[in-house]
Short mmCIF file of C-alpha atoms in Angstrom, two decimals:
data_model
loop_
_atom_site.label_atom_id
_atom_site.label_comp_id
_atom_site.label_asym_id
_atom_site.label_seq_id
_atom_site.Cartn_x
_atom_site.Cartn_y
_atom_site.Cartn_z
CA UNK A 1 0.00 0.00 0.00
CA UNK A 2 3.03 2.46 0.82
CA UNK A 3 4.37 2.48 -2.75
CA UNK A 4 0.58 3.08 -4.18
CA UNK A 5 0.30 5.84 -1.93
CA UNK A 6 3.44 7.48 -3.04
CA UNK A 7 2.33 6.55 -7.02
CA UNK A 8 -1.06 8.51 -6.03
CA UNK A 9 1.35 11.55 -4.72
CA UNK A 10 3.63 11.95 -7.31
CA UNK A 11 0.34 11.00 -9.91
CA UNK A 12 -1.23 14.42 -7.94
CA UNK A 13 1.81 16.29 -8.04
CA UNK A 14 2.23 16.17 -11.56
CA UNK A 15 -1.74 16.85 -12.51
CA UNK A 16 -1.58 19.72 -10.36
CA UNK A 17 2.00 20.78 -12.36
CA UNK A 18 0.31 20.11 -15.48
CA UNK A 19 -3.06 22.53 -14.48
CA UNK A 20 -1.35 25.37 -13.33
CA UNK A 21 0.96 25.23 -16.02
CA UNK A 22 -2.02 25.11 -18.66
CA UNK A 23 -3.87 28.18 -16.52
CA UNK A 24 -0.46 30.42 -16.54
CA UNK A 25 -0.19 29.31 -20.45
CA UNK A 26 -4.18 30.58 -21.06
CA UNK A 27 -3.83 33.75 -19.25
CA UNK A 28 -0.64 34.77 -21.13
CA UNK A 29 -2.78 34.35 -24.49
CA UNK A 30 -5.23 36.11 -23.49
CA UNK A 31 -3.28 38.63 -22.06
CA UNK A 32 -1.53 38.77 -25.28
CA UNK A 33 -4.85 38.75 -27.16
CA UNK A 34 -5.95 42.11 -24.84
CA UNK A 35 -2.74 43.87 -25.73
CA UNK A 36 -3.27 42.72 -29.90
CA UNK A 37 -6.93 44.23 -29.85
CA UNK A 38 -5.53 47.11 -27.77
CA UNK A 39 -2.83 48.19 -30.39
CA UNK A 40 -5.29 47.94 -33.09
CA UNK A 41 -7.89 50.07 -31.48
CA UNK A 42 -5.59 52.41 -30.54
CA UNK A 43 -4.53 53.23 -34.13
CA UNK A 44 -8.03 53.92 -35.09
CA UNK A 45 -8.78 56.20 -31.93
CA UNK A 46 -7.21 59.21 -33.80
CA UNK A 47 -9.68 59.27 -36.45
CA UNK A 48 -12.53 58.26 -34.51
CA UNK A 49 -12.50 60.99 -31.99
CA UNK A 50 -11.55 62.94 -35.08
CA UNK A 51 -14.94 61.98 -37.28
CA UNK A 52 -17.12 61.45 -33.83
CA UNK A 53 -16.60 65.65 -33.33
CA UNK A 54 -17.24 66.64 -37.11
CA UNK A 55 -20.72 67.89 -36.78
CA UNK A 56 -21.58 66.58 -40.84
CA UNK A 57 -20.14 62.61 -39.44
CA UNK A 58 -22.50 62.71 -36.69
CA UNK A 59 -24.95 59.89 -38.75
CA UNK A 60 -21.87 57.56 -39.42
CA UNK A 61 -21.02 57.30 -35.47
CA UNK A 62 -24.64 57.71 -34.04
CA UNK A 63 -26.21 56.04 -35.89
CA UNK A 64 -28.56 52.53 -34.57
CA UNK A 65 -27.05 49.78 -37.01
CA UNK A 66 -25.21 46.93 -35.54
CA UNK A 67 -23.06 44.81 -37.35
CA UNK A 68 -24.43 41.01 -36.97
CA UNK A 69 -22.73 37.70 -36.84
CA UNK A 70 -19.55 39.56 -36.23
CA UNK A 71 -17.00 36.98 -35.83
CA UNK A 72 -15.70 36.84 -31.64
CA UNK A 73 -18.48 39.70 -30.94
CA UNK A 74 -19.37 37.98 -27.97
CA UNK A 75 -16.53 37.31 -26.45
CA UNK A 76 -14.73 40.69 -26.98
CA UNK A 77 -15.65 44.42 -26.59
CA UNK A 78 -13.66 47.65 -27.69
CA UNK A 79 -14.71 51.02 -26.20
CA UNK A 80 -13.14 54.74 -27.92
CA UNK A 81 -12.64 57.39 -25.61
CA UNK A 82 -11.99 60.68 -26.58
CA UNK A 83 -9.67 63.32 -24.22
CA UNK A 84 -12.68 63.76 -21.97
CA UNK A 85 -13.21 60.26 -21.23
CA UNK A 86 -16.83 60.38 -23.11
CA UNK A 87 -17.57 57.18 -25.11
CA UNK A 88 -17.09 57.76 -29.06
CA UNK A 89 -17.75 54.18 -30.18
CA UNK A 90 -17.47 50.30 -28.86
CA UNK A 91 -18.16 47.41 -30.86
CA UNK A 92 -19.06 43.93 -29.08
CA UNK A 93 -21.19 42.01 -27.05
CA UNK A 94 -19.62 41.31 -24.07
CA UNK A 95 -20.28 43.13 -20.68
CA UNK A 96 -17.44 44.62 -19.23
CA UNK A 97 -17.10 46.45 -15.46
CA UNK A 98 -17.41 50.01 -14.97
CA UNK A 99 -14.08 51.58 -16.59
CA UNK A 100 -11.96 53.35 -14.10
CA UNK A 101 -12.69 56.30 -12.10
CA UNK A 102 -11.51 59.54 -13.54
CA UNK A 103 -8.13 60.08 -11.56
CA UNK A 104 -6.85 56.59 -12.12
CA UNK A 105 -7.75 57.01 -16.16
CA UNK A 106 -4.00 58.57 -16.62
CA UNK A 107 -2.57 54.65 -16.12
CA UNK A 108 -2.51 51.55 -18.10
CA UNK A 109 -4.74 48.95 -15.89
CA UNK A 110 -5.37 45.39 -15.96
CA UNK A 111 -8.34 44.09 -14.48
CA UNK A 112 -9.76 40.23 -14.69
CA UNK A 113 -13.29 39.70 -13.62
CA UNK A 114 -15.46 36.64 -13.52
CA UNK A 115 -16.13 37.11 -17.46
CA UNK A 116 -12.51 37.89 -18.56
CA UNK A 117 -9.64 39.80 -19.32
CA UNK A 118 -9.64 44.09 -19.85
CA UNK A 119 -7.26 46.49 -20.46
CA UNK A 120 -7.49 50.36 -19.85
CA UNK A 121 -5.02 52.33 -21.45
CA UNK A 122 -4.27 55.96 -22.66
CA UNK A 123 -3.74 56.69 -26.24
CA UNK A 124 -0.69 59.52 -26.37
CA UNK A 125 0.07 60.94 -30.05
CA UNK A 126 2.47 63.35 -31.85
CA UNK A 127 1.88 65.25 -35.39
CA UNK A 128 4.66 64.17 -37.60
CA UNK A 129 4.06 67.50 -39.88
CA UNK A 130 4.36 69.72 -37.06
CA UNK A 131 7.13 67.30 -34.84
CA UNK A 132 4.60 68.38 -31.71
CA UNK A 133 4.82 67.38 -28.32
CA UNK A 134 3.14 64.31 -27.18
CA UNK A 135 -0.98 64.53 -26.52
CA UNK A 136 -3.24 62.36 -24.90
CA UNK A 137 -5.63 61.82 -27.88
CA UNK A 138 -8.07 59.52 -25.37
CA UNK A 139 -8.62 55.98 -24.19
CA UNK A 140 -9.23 52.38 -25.44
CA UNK A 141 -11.09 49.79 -22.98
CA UNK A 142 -10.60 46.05 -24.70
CA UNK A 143 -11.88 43.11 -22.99
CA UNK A 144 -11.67 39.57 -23.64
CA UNK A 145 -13.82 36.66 -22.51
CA UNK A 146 -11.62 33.73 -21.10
CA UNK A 147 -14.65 31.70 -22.61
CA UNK A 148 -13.64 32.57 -25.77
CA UNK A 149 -10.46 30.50 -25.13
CA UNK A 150 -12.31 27.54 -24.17
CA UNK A 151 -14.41 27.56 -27.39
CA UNK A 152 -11.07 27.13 -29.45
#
């Protein structure tokens, strides 16, 4: 019985090895997913805030259409922020938590929830005609369901 008990051990030792190595493996992709979706939104911030101010755009970002059968809508959801912190645009289904109060909006944060994975971050750009000093142009929110992972 002692060398069954010891095979039982080592059996548990190494399933409980092999889980937390497949949970720290899972929240690095989607980590990485977060910060992919991130970058991307962040590139288009400058000309949404841009066309979400222009007074003859207004029916292109107010208007009541909704894309359908978007492919990971979901499991993922991208909010624009402009300077002010008011929303411009978000695409996606899935329900994310309050974003961050106002004096803690000046910081990249992290936060995992029961649904998932977000990101906060400020969006900081420069003019390249005018070589001008760095701006905060706004903010993306991206978050990521960790079901989305498990549908894979």
């Amino acid at each position: 019985m002692r060398g069954g008990g010891f095979a039982l051990l080592v059996l548990l030792a190494f399933a409980g090895a092999m889980y937390w190595g497949m949970a720290a493996e899972r929240e690095e992709d989607l980590r990485h997913r977060v910060e992919q979706l991130a970058a991307a939104a962040s590139g288009q911030l400058p000309l949404m805030v841009h066309e979400f101010h222009e007074d003859s755009n207004a029916r292109k970002f107010h208007d009541d259409s909704v894309v359908l059968d978007a492919v990971g809508a979901r499991h993922q959801r991208v909010r624009w922020f402009d300077e002010q912190g008011v929303l411009v645009r978000e695409q996606g289904e899935l329900m994310l938590p309050p974003p961050p109060p106002p004096e803690l909006r000046q910081r990249v944060q992290w936060r995992r929830w029961s649904g998932g994975l977000r990101l906060w971050q400020p969006v900081r750009t420069r003019s390249l005609a005018a070589r001008g000093a760095v701006r905060r142009s706004g903010y993306v929110e991206v978050g990521l369901s960790d079901h989305e992972l498990e549908t894979e």
